[in-house]
GROMACS .gro file of N, CA and C in nm:
model
  291
    1MET      N    1  -6.881 -17.174 -15.040
    1MET     CA    2  -6.775 -17.100 -15.104
    1MET      C    3  -6.740 -17.166 -15.238
    2MET      N    4  -6.728 -17.298 -15.236
    2MET     CA    5  -6.692 -17.367 -15.360
    2MET      C    6  -6.803 -17.354 -15.465
    3ALA      N    7  -6.927 -17.359 -15.423
    3ALA     CA    8  -7.037 -17.344 -15.518
    3ALA      C    9  -7.033 -17.206 -15.581
    4PHE      N   10  -7.006 -17.104 -15.503
    4PHE     CA   11  -6.996 -16.968 -15.555
    4PHE      C   12  -6.881 -16.959 -15.656
    5LEU      N   13  -6.767 -17.013 -15.619
    5LEU     CA   14  -6.650 -17.007 -15.706
    5LEU      C   15  -6.666 -17.090 -15.833
    6ALA      N   16  -6.752 -17.191 -15.829
    6ALA     CA   17  -6.775 -17.273 -15.948
    6ALA      C   18  -6.840 -17.192 -16.060
    7GLY      N   19  -6.904 -17.082 -16.024
    7GLY     CA   20  -6.972 -17.000 -16.123
    7GLY      C   21  -6.885 -16.897 -16.190
    8CYS      N   22  -6.757 -16.892 -16.157
    8CYS     CA   23  -6.669 -16.791 -16.216
    8CYS      C   24  -6.527 -16.847 -16.227
    9ALA      N   25  -6.448 -16.781 -16.307
    9ALA     CA   26  -6.308 -16.822 -16.321
    9ALA      C   27  -6.229 -16.787 -16.195
   10GLU      N   28  -6.263 -16.672 -16.137
   10GLU     CA   29  -6.189 -16.621 -16.021
   10GLU      C   30  -6.276 -16.516 -15.954
   11ALA      N   31  -6.267 -16.505 -15.822
   11ALA     CA   32  -6.343 -16.403 -15.751
   11ALA      C   33  -6.256 -16.337 -15.645
   12GLU      N   34  -6.278 -16.209 -15.626
   12GLU     CA   35  -6.205 -16.136 -15.523
   12GLU      C   36  -6.253 -16.181 -15.386
   13PHE      N   37  -6.162 -16.186 -15.293
   13PHE     CA   38  -6.188 -16.229 -15.155
   13PHE      C   39  -6.313 -16.161 -15.099
   14ALA      N   40  -6.323 -16.030 -15.116
   14ALA     CA   41  -6.435 -15.955 -15.059
   14ALA      C   42  -6.568 -15.998 -15.121
   15ALA      N   43  -6.569 -16.030 -15.249
   15ALA     CA   44  -6.693 -16.075 -15.314
   15ALA      C   45  -6.737 -16.209 -15.256
   16VAL      N   46  -6.642 -16.297 -15.233
   16VAL     CA   47  -6.674 -16.427 -15.173
   16VAL      C   48  -6.727 -16.407 -15.032
   17ARG      N   49  -6.659 -16.325 -14.955
   17ARG     CA   50  -6.700 -16.295 -14.817
   17ARG      C   51  -6.842 -16.239 -14.814
   18ASP      N   52  -6.868 -16.142 -14.901
   18ASP     CA   53  -7.000 -16.078 -14.901
   18ASP      C   54  -7.109 -16.174 -14.945
   19TYR      N   55  -7.083 -16.252 -15.048
   19TYR     CA   56  -7.185 -16.345 -15.096
   19TYR      C   57  -7.214 -16.453 -14.993
   20CYS      N   58  -7.109 -16.507 -14.933
   20CYS     CA   59  -7.126 -16.614 -14.835
   20CYS      C   60  -7.172 -16.562 -14.698
   21GLN      N   61  -7.165 -16.432 -14.680
   21GLN     CA   62  -7.208 -16.366 -14.556
   21GLN      C   63  -7.136 -16.423 -14.433
   22VAL      N   64  -7.003 -16.428 -14.445
   22VAL     CA   65  -6.921 -16.472 -14.333
   22VAL      C   66  -6.809 -16.371 -14.312
   23SER      N   67  -6.738 -16.386 -14.203
   23SER     CA   68  -6.631 -16.292 -14.169
   23SER      C   69  -6.507 -16.316 -14.254
   24ASP      N   70  -6.420 -16.216 -14.257
   24ASP     CA   71  -6.290 -16.230 -14.324
   24ASP      C   72  -6.215 -16.352 -14.270
   25ALA      N   73  -6.218 -16.366 -14.137
   25ALA     CA   74  -6.146 -16.477 -14.074
   25ALA      C   75  -6.199 -16.612 -14.121
   26SER      N   76  -6.331 -16.623 -14.136
   26SER     CA   77  -6.390 -16.750 -14.182
   26SER      C   78  -6.349 -16.779 -14.325
   27VAL      N   79  -6.357 -16.679 -14.412
   27VAL     CA   80  -6.317 -16.700 -14.552
   27VAL      C   81  -6.170 -16.741 -14.557
   28SER      N   82  -6.087 -16.673 -14.481
   28SER     CA   83  -5.944 -16.702 -14.480
   28SER      C   84  -5.917 -16.844 -14.433
   29ARG      N   85  -5.982 -16.884 -14.325
   29ARG     CA   86  -5.963 -17.018 -14.268
   29ARG      C   87  -6.009 -17.126 -14.367
   30ILE      N   88  -6.127 -17.106 -14.426
   30ILE     CA   89  -6.181 -17.205 -14.521
   30ILE      C   90  -6.094 -17.209 -14.646
   31ALA      N   91  -6.056 -17.092 -14.696
   31ALA     CA   92  -5.973 -17.086 -14.817
   31ALA      C   93  -5.840 -17.157 -14.795
   32THR      N   94  -5.780 -17.137 -14.681
   32THR     CA   95  -5.652 -17.202 -14.651
   32THR      C   96  -5.668 -17.353 -14.647
   33ALA      N   97  -5.775 -17.401 -14.584
   33ALA     CA   98  -5.799 -17.546 -14.578
   33ALA      C   99  -5.824 -17.603 -14.717
   34LEU      N  100  -5.901 -17.532 -14.799
   34LEU     CA  101  -5.929 -17.579 -14.935
   34LEU      C  102  -5.803 -17.575 -15.021
   35GLU      N  103  -5.719 -17.476 -14.999
   35GLU     CA  104  -5.592 -17.469 -15.072
   35GLU      C  105  -5.503 -17.587 -15.034
   36GLU      N  106  -5.495 -17.617 -14.905
   36GLU     CA  107  -5.413 -17.730 -14.859
   36GLU      C  108  -5.464 -17.862 -14.915
   37ALA      N  109  -5.596 -17.871 -14.938
   37ALA     CA  110  -5.656 -17.992 -14.995
   37ALA      C  111  -5.637 -17.999 -15.147
   38GLY      N  112  -5.589 -17.889 -15.205
   38GLY     CA  113  -5.568 -17.885 -15.350
   38GLY      C  114  -5.690 -17.845 -15.429
   39TYR      N  115  -5.792 -17.792 -15.360
   39TYR     CA  116  -5.918 -17.756 -15.425
   39TYR      C  117  -5.928 -17.609 -15.463
   40LEU      N  118  -5.841 -17.527 -15.408
   40LEU     CA  119  -5.853 -17.383 -15.426
   40LEU      C  120  -5.716 -17.323 -15.454
   41ARG      N  121  -5.715 -17.220 -15.537
   41ARG     CA  122  -5.593 -17.144 -15.563
   41ARG      C  123  -5.614 -17.005 -15.505
   42ILE      N  124  -5.517 -16.958 -15.430
   42ILE     CA  125  -5.521 -16.823 -15.373
   42ILE      C  126  -5.414 -16.742 -15.445
   43ARG      N  127  -5.457 -16.632 -15.505
   43ARG     CA  128  -5.364 -16.545 -15.577
   43ARG      C  129  -5.367 -16.408 -15.512
   44LYS      N  130  -5.250 -16.358 -15.480
   44LYS     CA  131  -5.240 -16.226 -15.418
   44LYS      C  132  -5.180 -16.128 -15.517
   45GLY      N  133  -5.227 -16.006 -15.510
   45GLY     CA  134  -5.178 -15.902 -15.599
   45GLY      C  135  -5.222 -15.767 -15.545
   46ALA      N  136  -5.229 -15.670 -15.634
   46ALA     CA  137  -5.270 -15.537 -15.592
   46ALA      C  138  -5.350 -15.472 -15.704
   47VAL      N  139  -5.441 -15.386 -15.663
   47VAL     CA  140  -5.513 -15.300 -15.755
   47VAL      C  141  -5.473 -15.159 -15.713
   48GLY      N  142  -5.392 -15.097 -15.796
   48GLY     CA  143  -5.333 -14.971 -15.754
   48GLY      C  144  -5.237 -15.000 -15.640
   49ARG      N  145  -5.257 -14.932 -15.530
   49ARG     CA  146  -5.172 -14.956 -15.413
   49ARG      C  147  -5.239 -15.046 -15.311
   50ARG      N  148  -5.359 -15.090 -15.341
   50ARG     CA  149  -5.434 -15.170 -15.244
   50ARG      C  150  -5.413 -15.320 -15.268
   51PRO      N  151  -5.373 -15.392 -15.164
   51PRO     CA  152  -5.355 -15.537 -15.179
   51PRO      C  153  -5.489 -15.606 -15.201
   52ARG      N  154  -5.488 -15.707 -15.284
   52ARG     CA  155  -5.609 -15.783 -15.313
   52ARG      C  156  -5.575 -15.932 -15.313
   53THR      N  157  -5.677 -16.013 -15.284
   53THR     CA  158  -5.664 -16.157 -15.289
   53THR      C  159  -5.777 -16.211 -15.375
   54TRP      N  160  -5.741 -16.301 -15.468
   54TRP     CA  161  -5.841 -16.364 -15.554
   54TRP      C  162  -5.842 -16.513 -15.527
   55LEU      N  163  -5.959 -16.572 -15.534
   55LEU     CA  164  -5.976 -16.714 -15.510
   55LEU      C  165  -6.033 -16.780 -15.635
   56SER      N  166  -5.987 -16.901 -15.664
   56SER     CA  167  -6.042 -16.976 -15.777
   56SER      C  168  -6.033 -17.125 -15.747
   57LEU      N  169  -6.125 -17.200 -15.802
   57LEU     CA  170  -6.122 -17.345 -15.786
   57LEU      C  171  -6.017 -17.405 -15.879
   58THR      N  172  -5.950 -17.505 -15.833
   58THR     CA  173  -5.859 -17.582 -15.917
   58THR      C  174  -5.943 -17.687 -15.991
   59PRO      N  175  -5.886 -17.750 -16.093
   59PRO     CA  176  -5.960 -17.860 -16.157
   59PRO      C  177  -6.000 -17.968 -16.055
   60ALA      N  178  -5.913 -17.998 -15.960
   60ALA     CA  179  -5.946 -18.097 -15.857
   60ALA      C  180  -6.063 -18.048 -15.770
   61GLY      N  181  -6.066 -17.918 -15.743
   61GLY     CA  182  -6.176 -17.861 -15.666
   61GLY      C  183  -6.308 -17.870 -15.740
   62ARG      N  184  -6.305 -17.842 -15.870
   62ARG     CA  185  -6.427 -17.854 -15.951
   62ARG      C  186  -6.476 -17.998 -15.954
   63THR      N  187  -6.383 -18.092 -15.967
   63THR     CA  188  -6.420 -18.234 -15.968
   63THR      C  189  -6.480 -18.275 -15.833
   64ALA      N  190  -6.417 -18.231 -15.724
   64ALA     CA  191  -6.467 -18.264 -15.590
   64ALA      C  192  -6.607 -18.208 -15.569
   65LEU      N  193  -6.629 -18.085 -15.614
   65LEU     CA  194  -6.762 -18.024 -15.599
   65LEU      C  195  -6.865 -18.101 -15.681
   66THR      N  196  -6.831 -18.136 -15.803
   66THR     CA  197  -6.922 -18.213 -15.888
   66THR      C  198  -6.959 -18.346 -15.823
   67ARG      N  199  -6.859 -18.414 -15.768
   67ARG     CA  200  -6.884 -18.542 -15.701
   67ARG      C  201  -6.970 -18.524 -15.576
   68HIS      N  202  -6.944 -18.417 -15.501
   68HIS     CA  203  -7.021 -18.390 -15.380
   68HIS      C  204  -7.168 -18.363 -15.416
   69LEU      N  205  -7.189 -18.282 -15.519
   69LEU     CA  206  -7.327 -18.252 -15.561
   69LEU      C  207  -7.397 -18.378 -15.611
   70ALA      N  208  -7.325 -18.464 -15.681
   70ALA     CA  209  -7.383 -18.591 -15.728
   70ALA      C  210  -7.421 -18.679 -15.609
   71ALA      N  211  -7.338 -18.682 -15.506
   71ALA     CA  212  -7.369 -18.761 -15.387
   71ALA      C  213  -7.493 -18.706 -15.316
   72LEU      N  214  -7.504 -18.575 -15.307
   72LEU     CA  215  -7.622 -18.514 -15.247
   72LEU      C  216  -7.747 -18.547 -15.329
   73GLN      N  217  -7.734 -18.543 -15.462
   73GLN     CA  218  -7.848 -18.576 -15.548
   73GLN      C  219  -7.889 -18.722 -15.529
   74ALA      N  220  -7.792 -18.810 -15.513
   74ALA     CA  221  -7.822 -18.952 -15.491
   74ALA      C  222  -7.899 -18.972 -15.360
   75ILE      N  223  -7.862 -18.897 -15.257
   75ILE     CA  224  -7.933 -18.904 -15.129
   75ILE      C  225  -8.077 -18.856 -15.147
   76ALA      N  226  -8.094 -18.744 -15.219
   76ALA     CA  227  -8.229 -18.691 -15.242
   76ALA      C  228  -8.312 -18.790 -15.324
   77ASP      N  229  -8.251 -18.852 -15.425
   77ASP     CA  230  -8.321 -18.950 -15.508
   77ASP      C  231  -8.363 -19.071 -15.424
   78ALA      N  232  -8.274 -19.118 -15.338
   78ALA     CA  233  -8.305 -19.233 -15.252
   78ALA      C  234  -8.420 -19.199 -15.157
   79ALA      N  235  -8.418 -19.078 -15.104
   79ALA     CA  236  -8.526 -19.036 -15.014
   79ALA      C  237  -8.659 -19.029 -15.089
   80ARG      N  238  -8.654 -18.978 -15.211
   80ARG     CA  239  -8.775 -18.968 -15.291
   80ARG      C  240  -8.831 -19.108 -15.319
   81GLU      N  241  -8.742 -19.202 -15.354
   81GLU     CA  242  -8.785 -19.340 -15.381
   81GLU      C  243  -8.840 -19.405 -15.254
   82ALA      N  244  -8.775 -19.383 -15.142
   82ALA     CA  245  -8.823 -19.439 -15.015
   82ALA      C  246  -8.960 -19.382 -14.979
   83GLY      N  247  -8.975 -19.252 -15.002
   83GLY     CA  248  -9.104 -19.189 -14.974
   83GLY      C  249  -9.214 -19.242 -15.064
   84ALA      N  250  -9.182 -19.262 -15.191
   84ALA     CA  251  -9.279 -19.315 -15.286
   84ALA      C  252  -9.316 -19.457 -15.249
   85GLY      N  253  -9.216 -19.536 -15.207
   85GLY     CA  254  -9.243 -19.674 -15.166
   85GLY      C  255  -9.330 -19.679 -15.042
   86ALA      N  256  -9.303 -19.592 -14.946
   86ALA     CA  257  -9.383 -19.588 -14.823
   86ALA      C  258  -9.525 -19.543 -14.852
   87GLU      N  259  -9.540 -19.448 -14.944
   87GLU     CA  260  -9.673 -19.401 -14.981
   87GLU      C  261  -9.752 -19.511 -15.050
   88ALA      N  262  -9.687 -19.584 -15.139
   88ALA     CA  263  -9.755 -19.694 -15.209
   88ALA      C  264  -9.794 -19.804 -15.111
   89GLU      N  265  -9.705 -19.831 -15.016
   89GLU     CA  266  -9.734 -19.933 -14.915
   89GLU      C  267  -9.851 -19.892 -14.828
   90ALA      N  268  -9.856 -19.763 -14.791
   90ALA     CA  269  -9.966 -19.714 -14.708
   90ALA      C  270 -10.098 -19.721 -14.784
   91GLN      N  271 -10.095 -19.686 -14.912
   91GLN     CA  272 -10.216 -19.692 -14.993
   91GLN      C  273 -10.263 -19.837 -15.009
   92ALA      N  274 -10.169 -19.927 -15.030
   92ALA     CA  275 -10.204 -20.069 -15.046
   92ALA      C  276 -10.263 -20.125 -14.919
   93SER      N  277 -10.207 -20.090 -14.804
   93SER     CA  278 -10.260 -20.143 -14.677
   93SER      C  279 -10.393 -20.080 -14.645
   94GLY      N  280 -10.417 -19.959 -14.691
   94GLY     CA  281 -10.545 -19.893 -14.670
   94GLY      C  282 -10.656 -19.958 -14.751
   95ARG      N  283 -10.625 -20.006 -14.868
   95ARG     CA  284 -10.725 -20.072 -14.953
   95ARG      C  285 -10.755 -20.212 -14.900
   96ASP      N  286 -10.651 -20.276 -14.842
   96ASP     CA  287 -10.672 -20.412 -14.796
   96ASP      C  288 -10.746 -20.416 -14.664
   97GLY      N  289 -10.745 -20.304 -14.586
   97GLY     CA  290 -10.799 -20.302 -14.452
   97GLY      C  291 -10.941 -20.279 -14.452
   0.00000   0.00000   0.00000
């Protein structure tokens, strides 16, 4: 949800639900938890007579997402380095054997 919202200033609840392919209840529960954490802003209003809810990341939410993605990238980089080291070790032991 946060990755989707990072790509826009604000998104309607239904667009988030449809993109994430989860139920209304799941979006509501996650949005409430993210709002309580200070990562998400929930804005309610209406379009015509129909009630609408819009979701947007707060600056703290954008920072948290950036840090999370950086941590994931660090894990992937470490795995790549470990794999390269294991491959080099296997090649070296194969030549020595």
